PDB file of C-alpha atoms in Angstrom:
ATOM      1  CA  MET A 184     -93.764  -9.331   4.393  1.00 80.00           C
ATOM      2  CA  SER A 185     -95.231 -11.056   7.457  1.00 95.00           C
ATOM      3  CA  LEU A 186     -93.114 -12.943  10.006  1.00 97.00           C
ATOM      4  CA  SER A 187     -94.372 -16.308   8.741  1.00 97.00           C
ATOM      5  CA  GLN A 188     -93.619 -15.474   5.097  1.00 97.00           C
ATOM      6  CA  GLU A 189     -90.156 -14.198   6.007  1.00 98.00           C
ATOM      7  CA  PHE A 190     -89.491 -17.407   7.884  1.00 98.00           C
ATOM      8  CA  ILE A 191     -90.605 -19.661   5.016  1.00 98.00           C
ATOM      9  CA  ALA A 192     -88.471 -17.708   2.525  1.00 97.00           C
ATOM     10  CA  PHE A 193     -85.522 -18.049   4.906  1.00 98.00           C
ATOM     11  CA  ALA A 194     -86.090 -21.787   5.421  1.00 98.00           C
ATOM     12  CA  VAL A 195     -86.290 -22.371   1.655  1.00 97.00           C
ATOM     13  CA  ALA A 196     -83.128 -20.337   1.038  1.00 97.00           C
ATOM     14  CA  GLN A 197     -81.300 -22.345   3.715  1.00 97.00           C
ATOM     15  CA  LYS A 198     -82.618 -25.629   2.231  1.00 97.00           C
ATOM     16  CA  ALA A 199     -84.167 -26.478   5.582  1.00 97.00           C
ATOM     17  CA  LEU A 200     -87.505 -26.597   3.764  1.00 97.00           C
ATOM     18  CA  ARG A 201     -87.313 -28.766   0.669  1.00 96.00           C
ATOM     19  CA  PHE A 202     -89.765 -30.070  -1.898  1.00 96.00           C
ATOM     20  CA  GLY A 203     -89.876 -33.452  -3.608  1.00 95.00           C
ATOM     21  CA  ALA A 204     -90.774 -36.963  -2.450  1.00 95.00           C
ATOM     22  CA  PHE A 205     -90.341 -37.659   1.253  1.00 95.00           C
ATOM     23  CA  ARG A 206     -91.867 -39.892   3.896  1.00 91.00           C
ATOM     24  CA  THR A 207     -92.994 -38.490   7.242  1.00 83.00           C
ATOM     25  CA  LYS A 208     -92.469 -40.040  10.664  1.00 75.00           C
ATOM     26  CA  ALA A 209     -96.092 -41.172  10.450  1.00 74.00           C
ATOM     27  CA  GLY A 210     -95.275 -43.038   7.216  1.00 83.00           C
ATOM     28  CA  ARG A 211     -97.097 -40.638   4.904  1.00 86.00           C
ATOM     29  CA  PRO A 212     -95.665 -39.718   1.481  1.00 93.00           C
ATOM     30  CA  SER A 213     -95.059 -35.985   1.721  1.00 94.00           C
ATOM     31  CA  PRO A 214     -94.206 -33.465  -1.037  1.00 96.00           C
ATOM     32  CA  TYR A 215     -92.206 -31.319   1.391  1.00 96.00           C
ATOM     33  CA  PHE A 216     -89.816 -31.804   4.286  1.00 95.00           C
ATOM     34  CA  PHE A 217     -88.661 -29.457   7.046  1.00 95.00           C
ATOM     35  CA  ASN A 218     -85.387 -30.130   8.864  1.00 94.00           C
ATOM     36  CA  ALA A 219     -84.323 -27.636  11.544  1.00 94.00           C
ATOM     37  CA  GLY A 220     -81.021 -29.477  11.833  1.00 92.00           C
ATOM     38  CA  VAL A 221     -79.927 -27.658   8.662  1.00 96.00           C
ATOM     39  CA  PHE A 222     -79.612 -24.439  10.684  1.00 97.00           C
ATOM     40  CA  CYS A 223     -76.182 -25.561  11.843  1.00 96.00           C
ATOM     41  CA  ASP A 224     -73.994 -22.461  11.675  1.00 97.00           C
ATOM     42  CA  GLY A 225     -73.925 -19.345  13.805  1.00 97.00           C
ATOM     43  CA  ALA A 226     -75.649 -17.003  11.381  1.00 98.00           C
ATOM     44  CA  SER A 227     -78.540 -19.291  10.433  1.00 98.00           C
ATOM     45  CA  LEU A 228     -79.176 -20.396  14.030  1.00 98.00           C
ATOM     46  CA  ASP A 229     -79.124 -16.761  15.145  1.00 98.00           C
ATOM     47  CA  ARG A 230     -81.729 -15.808  12.522  1.00 98.00           C
ATOM     48  CA  LEU A 231     -83.877 -18.828  13.364  1.00 98.00           C
ATOM     49  CA  ALA A 232     -83.825 -17.868  17.040  1.00 98.00           C
ATOM     50  CA  GLN A 233     -84.947 -14.355  16.133  1.00 98.00           C
ATOM     51  CA  PHE A 234     -88.028 -15.814  14.462  1.00 98.00           C
ATOM     52  CA  TYR A 235     -88.803 -17.847  17.587  1.00 98.00           C
ATOM     53  CA  ALA A 236     -88.324 -14.798  19.811  1.00 98.00           C
ATOM     54  CA  GLU A 237     -90.581 -12.624  17.654  1.00 98.00           C
ATOM     55  CA  ALA A 238     -93.281 -15.309  17.617  1.00 98.00           C
ATOM     56  CA  ILE A 239     -93.127 -15.635  21.416  1.00 98.00           C
ATOM     57  CA  ILE A 240     -93.329 -11.894  21.998  1.00 98.00           C
ATOM     58  CA  GLY A 241     -96.087 -11.529  19.406  1.00 97.00           C
ATOM     59  CA  SER A 242     -98.160 -14.244  21.089  1.00 97.00           C
ATOM     60  CA  GLY A 243     -98.313 -12.324  24.355  1.00 97.00           C
ATOM     61  CA  ILE A 244     -97.947 -15.577  26.300  1.00 97.00           C
ATOM     62  CA  ALA A 245     -96.822 -15.198  29.918  1.00 97.00           C
ATOM     63  CA  VAL A 246     -93.623 -17.181  30.423  1.00 98.00           C
ATOM     64  CA  ASP A 247     -90.943 -17.372  33.117  1.00 98.00           C
ATOM     65  CA  MET A 248     -88.425 -19.706  31.495  1.00 98.00           C
ATOM     66  CA  LEU A 249     -87.687 -21.886  28.464  1.00 98.00           C
ATOM     67  CA  PHE A 250     -87.216 -25.630  28.105  1.00 98.00           C
ATOM     68  CA  GLY A 251     -85.451 -27.402  25.242  1.00 97.00           C
ATOM     69  CA  PRO A 252     -86.184 -31.137  24.868  1.00 95.00           C
ATOM     70  CA  ALA A 253     -83.218 -33.288  23.831  1.00 92.00           C
ATOM     71  CA  TYR A 254     -81.854 -33.176  21.305  1.00 90.00           C
ATOM     72  CA  LYS A 255     -82.934 -30.591  18.704  1.00 91.00           C
ATOM     73  CA  GLY A 256     -84.697 -28.483  21.304  1.00 94.00           C
ATOM     74  CA  ILE A 257     -81.484 -27.848  23.245  1.00 96.00           C
ATOM     75  CA  PRO A 258     -79.766 -25.436  20.817  1.00 97.00           C
ATOM     76  CA  LEU A 259     -83.149 -23.950  19.900  1.00 97.00           C
ATOM     77  CA  ALA A 260     -83.927 -23.042  23.518  1.00 98.00           C
ATOM     78  CA  ALA A 261     -80.432 -21.681  24.162  1.00 98.00           C
ATOM     79  CA  ALA A 262     -80.413 -19.568  21.004  1.00 98.00           C
ATOM     80  CA  THR A 263     -83.956 -18.324  21.634  1.00 98.00           C
ATOM     81  CA  ALA A 264     -82.985 -17.268  25.159  1.00 98.00           C
ATOM     82  CA  VAL A 265     -80.178 -15.183  23.651  1.00 98.00           C
ATOM     83  CA  ALA A 266     -82.510 -13.670  21.034  1.00 98.00           C
ATOM     84  CA  LEU A 267     -85.085 -12.759  23.694  1.00 98.00           C
ATOM     85  CA  SER A 268     -82.411 -11.176  25.895  1.00 98.00           C
ATOM     86  CA  ARG A 269     -81.536  -8.839  23.022  1.00 97.00           C
ATOM     87  CA  GLN A 270     -85.133  -7.656  23.111  1.00 96.00           C
ATOM     88  CA  GLY A 271     -85.070  -6.984  26.838  1.00 96.00           C
ATOM     89  CA  ARG A 272     -86.477 -10.316  28.061  1.00 97.00           C
ATOM     90  CA  ASN A 273     -83.757 -12.209  29.891  1.00 98.00           C
ATOM     91  CA  LEU A 274     -85.309 -15.622  30.550  1.00 98.00           C
ATOM     92  CA  PRO A 275     -83.527 -18.602  32.130  1.00 98.00           C
ATOM     93  CA  TYR A 276     -83.615 -21.927  30.313  1.00 98.00           C
ATOM     94  CA  PHE A 277     -83.006 -25.581  30.974  1.00 97.00           C
ATOM     95  CA  TYR A 278     -83.000 -28.840  29.059  1.00 97.00           C
ATOM     96  CA  ASN A 279     -82.922 -32.569  29.601  1.00 94.00           C
ATOM     97  CA  ARG A 280     -80.483 -35.318  28.786  1.00 86.00           C
ATOM     98  CA  LYS A 281     -81.632 -38.649  27.422  1.00 78.00           C
ATOM     99  CA  GLU A 282     -79.647 -40.635  29.968  1.00 71.00           C
ATOM    100  CA  THR A 283     -79.725 -39.711  33.657  1.00 62.00           C
ATOM    101  CA  LYS A 284     -76.245 -39.245  35.160  1.00 58.00           C
ATOM    102  CA  ASP A 285     -75.388 -40.555  38.617  1.00 56.00           C
ATOM    103  CA  HIS A 286     -72.180 -38.501  38.924  1.00 49.00           C
ATOM    104  CA  GLY A 287     -71.154 -34.865  38.579  1.00 48.00           C
ATOM    105  CA  GLU A 288     -74.231 -32.647  38.660  1.00 54.00           C
ATOM    106  CA  GLY A 289     -76.381 -35.767  38.257  1.00 53.00           C
ATOM    107  CA  GLY A 290     -80.036 -35.906  37.303  1.00 69.00           C
ATOM    108  CA  ALA A 291     -81.845 -35.608  33.998  1.00 85.00           C
ATOM    109  CA  LEU A 292     -82.205 -31.806  33.847  1.00 92.00           C
ATOM    110  CA  ILE A 293     -79.448 -29.282  33.143  1.00 94.00           C
ATOM    111  CA  GLY A 294     -79.472 -25.498  33.388  1.00 96.00           C
ATOM    112  CA  SER A 295     -81.612 -23.196  35.483  1.00 96.00           C
ATOM    113  CA  GLU A 296     -83.764 -24.755  38.194  1.00 96.00           C
ATOM    114  CA  ALA A 297     -87.287 -25.347  36.896  1.00 97.00           C
ATOM    115  CA  SER A 298     -89.905 -22.983  38.310  1.00 97.00           C
ATOM    116  CA  GLY A 299     -92.935 -20.962  37.276  1.00 98.00           C
ATOM    117  CA  ARG A 300     -94.364 -21.020  33.772  1.00 98.00           C
ATOM    118  CA  VAL A 301     -92.226 -22.970  31.313  1.00 98.00           C
ATOM    119  CA  LEU A 302     -92.402 -22.609  27.546  1.00 98.00           C
ATOM    120  CA  ILE A 303     -91.265 -25.643  25.518  1.00 98.00           C
ATOM    121  CA  ILE A 304     -89.145 -24.864  22.440  1.00 97.00           C
ATOM    122  CA  ASP A 305     -89.045 -27.483  19.660  1.00 95.00           C
ATOM    123  CA  ASP A 306     -88.758 -27.690  15.874  1.00 93.00           C
ATOM    124  CA  VAL A 307     -92.015 -29.418  14.892  1.00 89.00           C
ATOM    125  CA  ILE A 308     -94.629 -31.648  16.466  1.00 84.00           C
ATOM    126  CA  SER A 309     -94.924 -35.026  14.763  1.00 72.00           C
ATOM    127  CA  ALA A 310     -96.347 -37.752  16.987  1.00 66.00           C
ATOM    128  CA  GLY A 311     -96.206 -35.486  20.059  1.00 73.00           C
ATOM    129  CA  THR A 312     -93.910 -37.893  21.945  1.00 78.00           C
ATOM    130  CA  SER A 313     -91.301 -35.251  22.738  1.00 84.00           C
ATOM    131  CA  ILE A 314     -93.956 -32.878  24.072  1.00 89.00           C
ATOM    132  CA  ARG A 315     -95.517 -35.526  26.304  1.00 90.00           C
ATOM    133  CA  GLU A 316     -92.119 -36.312  27.776  1.00 92.00           C
ATOM    134  CA  SER A 317     -91.357 -32.614  28.222  1.00 95.00           C
ATOM    135  CA  VAL A 318     -94.634 -31.917  30.022  1.00 95.00           C
ATOM    136  CA  ALA A 319     -93.989 -34.839  32.387  1.00 95.00           C
ATOM    137  CA  LEU A 320     -90.437 -33.657  33.134  1.00 95.00           C
ATOM    138  CA  ILE A 321     -91.511 -30.078  33.769  1.00 97.00           C
ATOM    139  CA  ARG A 322     -94.334 -31.085  36.085  1.00 97.00           C
ATOM    140  CA  ALA A 323     -92.128 -33.565  37.950  1.00 96.00           C
ATOM    141  CA  ALA A 324     -89.654 -30.734  38.551  1.00 96.00           C
ATOM    142  CA  GLY A 325     -92.388 -28.652  40.206  1.00 96.00           C
ATOM    143  CA  ALA A 326     -92.968 -26.186  37.357  1.00 98.00           C
ATOM    144  CA  THR A 327     -95.921 -25.560  35.030  1.00 98.00           C
ATOM    145  CA  PRO A 328     -95.804 -26.039  31.245  1.00 98.00           C
ATOM    146  CA  CYS A 329     -97.469 -22.960  29.744  1.00 98.00           C
ATOM    147  CA  GLY A 330     -97.130 -23.586  26.017  1.00 98.00           C
ATOM    148  CA  VAL A 331     -95.100 -24.877  23.105  1.00 97.00           C
ATOM    149  CA  VAL A 332     -93.369 -23.001  20.305  1.00 97.00           C
ATOM    150  CA  VAL A 333     -92.513 -24.739  17.035  1.00 96.00           C
ATOM    151  CA  ALA A 334     -91.109 -23.507  13.757  1.00 97.00           C
ATOM    152  CA  LEU A 335     -93.694 -25.178  11.510  1.00 95.00           C
ATOM    153  CA  ASP A 336     -97.201 -26.503  12.124  1.00 93.00           C
ATOM    154  CA  ARG A 337     -97.903 -29.110   9.424  1.00 90.00           C
ATOM    155  CA  MET A 338    -101.648 -28.880  10.232  1.00 91.00           C
ATOM    156  CA  GLU A 339    -102.272 -32.560   9.572  1.00 86.00           C
ATOM    157  CA  ARG A 340    -103.881 -35.403  11.442  1.00 81.00           C
ATOM    158  CA  GLY A 341    -102.027 -36.714  14.450  1.00 72.00           C
ATOM    159  CA  SER A 342    -100.108 -39.888  13.663  1.00 58.00           C
ATOM    160  CA  ASP A 343    -102.274 -42.002  15.975  1.00 53.00           C
ATOM    161  CA  GLY A 344    -105.505 -40.763  14.406  1.00 49.00           C
ATOM    162  CA  LYS A 345    -106.750 -39.671  17.802  1.00 50.00           C
ATOM    163  CA  ASN A 346    -110.209 -38.183  18.072  1.00 47.00           C
ATOM    164  CA  GLY A 347    -111.403 -35.817  20.726  1.00 49.00           C
ATOM    165  CA  GLY A 348    -112.225 -32.485  19.150  1.00 46.00           C
ATOM    166  CA  LYS A 349    -115.655 -30.979  18.711  1.00 45.00           C
ATOM    167  CA  ASP A 350    -118.137 -33.520  17.304  1.00 44.00           C
ATOM    168  CA  GLY A 351    -115.454 -36.241  17.556  1.00 45.00           C
ATOM    169  CA  ASN A 352    -113.420 -34.851  14.652  1.00 53.00           C
ATOM    170  CA  THR A 353    -109.835 -36.038  14.239  1.00 79.00           C
ATOM    171  CA  LEU A 354    -107.303 -33.627  15.687  1.00 87.00           C
ATOM    172  CA  SER A 355    -104.026 -32.475  14.228  1.00 88.00           C
ATOM    173  CA  ALA A 356    -100.848 -33.304  16.143  1.00 85.00           C
ATOM    174  CA  VAL A 357    -100.764 -29.706  17.394  1.00 90.00           C
ATOM    175  CA  GLN A 358    -104.424 -29.780  18.405  1.00 91.00           C
ATOM    176  CA  GLU A 359    -103.859 -33.051  20.255  1.00 91.00           C
ATOM    177  CA  VAL A 360    -101.281 -31.273  22.420  1.00 91.00           C
ATOM    178  CA  GLU A 361    -103.591 -28.311  23.031  1.00 93.00           C
ATOM    179  CA  TYR A 362    -106.562 -30.576  23.804  1.00 91.00           C
ATOM    180  CA  THR A 363    -104.645 -33.029  26.009  1.00 92.00           C
ATOM    181  CA  TYR A 364    -102.623 -30.557  28.074  1.00 94.00           C
ATOM    182  CA  GLY A 365    -104.658 -27.371  27.819  1.00 95.00           C
ATOM    183  CA  ILE A 366    -101.685 -25.326  26.639  1.00 96.00           C
ATOM    184  CA  PRO A 367    -101.317 -23.253  23.459  1.00 96.00           C
ATOM    185  CA  VAL A 368     -99.004 -24.173  20.607  1.00 96.00           C
ATOM    186  CA  ILE A 369     -97.403 -21.202  18.876  1.00 97.00           C
ATOM    187  CA  ALA A 370     -96.069 -21.763  15.361  1.00 96.00           C
ATOM    188  CA  VAL A 371     -93.751 -19.390  13.525  1.00 98.00           C
ATOM    189  CA  ALA A 372     -95.448 -20.619  10.332  1.00 97.00           C
ATOM    190  CA  THR A 373     -98.179 -23.074   9.362  1.00 95.00           C
ATOM    191  CA  LEU A 374     -98.956 -25.169   6.310  1.00 94.00           C
ATOM    192  CA  GLU A 375    -101.451 -22.503   5.252  1.00 95.00           C
ATOM    193  CA  ASP A 376     -98.629 -19.940   5.346  1.00 96.00           C
ATOM    194  CA  LEU A 377     -96.530 -22.286   3.207  1.00 96.00           C
ATOM    195  CA  LEU A 378     -99.332 -22.647   0.651  1.00 96.00           C
ATOM    196  CA  SER A 379     -99.690 -18.865   0.532  1.00 96.00           C
ATOM    197  CA  PHE A 380     -95.951 -18.514  -0.066  1.00 96.00           C
ATOM    198  CA  LEU A 381     -95.915 -21.138  -2.836  1.00 95.00           C
ATOM    199  CA  ALA A 382     -98.897 -19.551  -4.582  1.00 93.00           C
ATOM    200  CA  ARG A 383     -96.884 -16.370  -5.107  1.00 92.00           C
ATOM    201  CA  GLN A 384     -93.744 -18.081  -6.414  1.00 89.00           C
ATOM    202  CA  VAL A 385     -93.902 -18.967 -10.108  1.00 89.00           C
ATOM    203  CA  GLU A 386     -90.995 -21.410  -9.823  1.00 89.00           C
ATOM    204  CA  PHE A 387     -92.841 -23.378  -7.138  1.00 89.00           C
ATOM    205  CA  GLN A 388     -96.183 -23.864  -8.912  1.00 86.00           C
ATOM    206  CA  GLU A 389     -95.662 -27.611  -9.333  1.00 88.00           C
ATOM    207  CA  HIS A 390     -94.874 -27.980  -5.646  1.00 94.00           C
ATOM    208  CA  ALA A 391     -97.824 -25.758  -4.696  1.00 95.00           C
ATOM    209  CA  ALA A 392    -100.248 -28.191  -6.330  1.00 93.00           C
ATOM    210  CA  ALA A 393     -98.621 -31.191  -4.609  1.00 95.00           C
ATOM    211  CA  VAL A 394     -98.662 -29.534  -1.183  1.00 96.00           C
ATOM    212  CA  ALA A 395    -102.304 -28.471  -1.650  1.00 95.00           C
ATOM    213  CA  HIS A 396    -103.203 -32.069  -2.500  1.00 94.00           C
ATOM    214  CA  TYR A 397    -101.369 -33.284   0.602  1.00 93.00           C
ATOM    215  CA  ARG A 398    -103.316 -30.742   2.679  1.00 93.00           C
ATOM    216  CA  ARG A 399    -106.611 -32.076   1.338  1.00 92.00           C
ATOM    217  CA  GLU A 400    -105.513 -35.676   1.938  1.00 91.00           C
ATOM    218  CA  TYR A 401    -104.113 -35.406   5.460  1.00 89.00           C
ATOM    219  CA  GLY A 402    -105.139 -32.016   6.801  1.00 88.00           C
ATOM    220  CA  VAL A 403    -107.689 -31.272   9.500  1.00 82.00           C
ATOM    221  CA  VAL A 404    -110.079 -28.405  10.075  1.00 65.00           C
ATOM    222  CA  GLN A 405    -108.586 -25.884  12.462  1.00 59.00           C
ATOM    223  CA  ASN A 406    -110.349 -24.395  15.478  1.00 51.00           C
ATOM    224  CA  GLN A 407    -112.545 -27.435  16.041  1.00 46.00           C
ATOM    225  CA  ILE A 408    -111.574 -28.179  19.661  1.00 44.00           C
TER     226      ILE A 408
END
């Protein structure tokens, strides 16, 4: 079983990936919902971090340190740093706080001092707000954002309907990030991987049809930038 299929099976088993009637941040009615906050015990967070680490290593991306945007990205970056260290890649990490402190260590950034090529660790990309803020913070600190890693790429139109790809086609939220900042987005799994998983599970046939319809309704063509 591939890494992406293993991850989807794990997310379903943990009930982090659920099927039914949901509404996305962009206001779209969605037949599935992914919530990384469900990985809230040591064992599940450890396994999730292993998936991130394997995706990073498999991508071959050159990275010097990790950044976790507040709030969900903080434990993800920390756990991924641990998982990478087990595979012989001991990378420093840092994260931001929402409110800048004027006492103690002060500032908006906590952890290792930002430098070199920084990989942003997050759960998903919805409107891209968190990534924009992360890129600005990293650059302001004198480092270079080199990419983003997310658990799931929903492969759907960006919430603002932004155009800018080849022939003016609408971009997905992930493609918007790649097009705007010139950095790659690595996903442990994509919506196409999810559809492939559902197609092989008899008990999920009803959900497979709903997710396929959602893909046709809100999806975008990949590799059009």
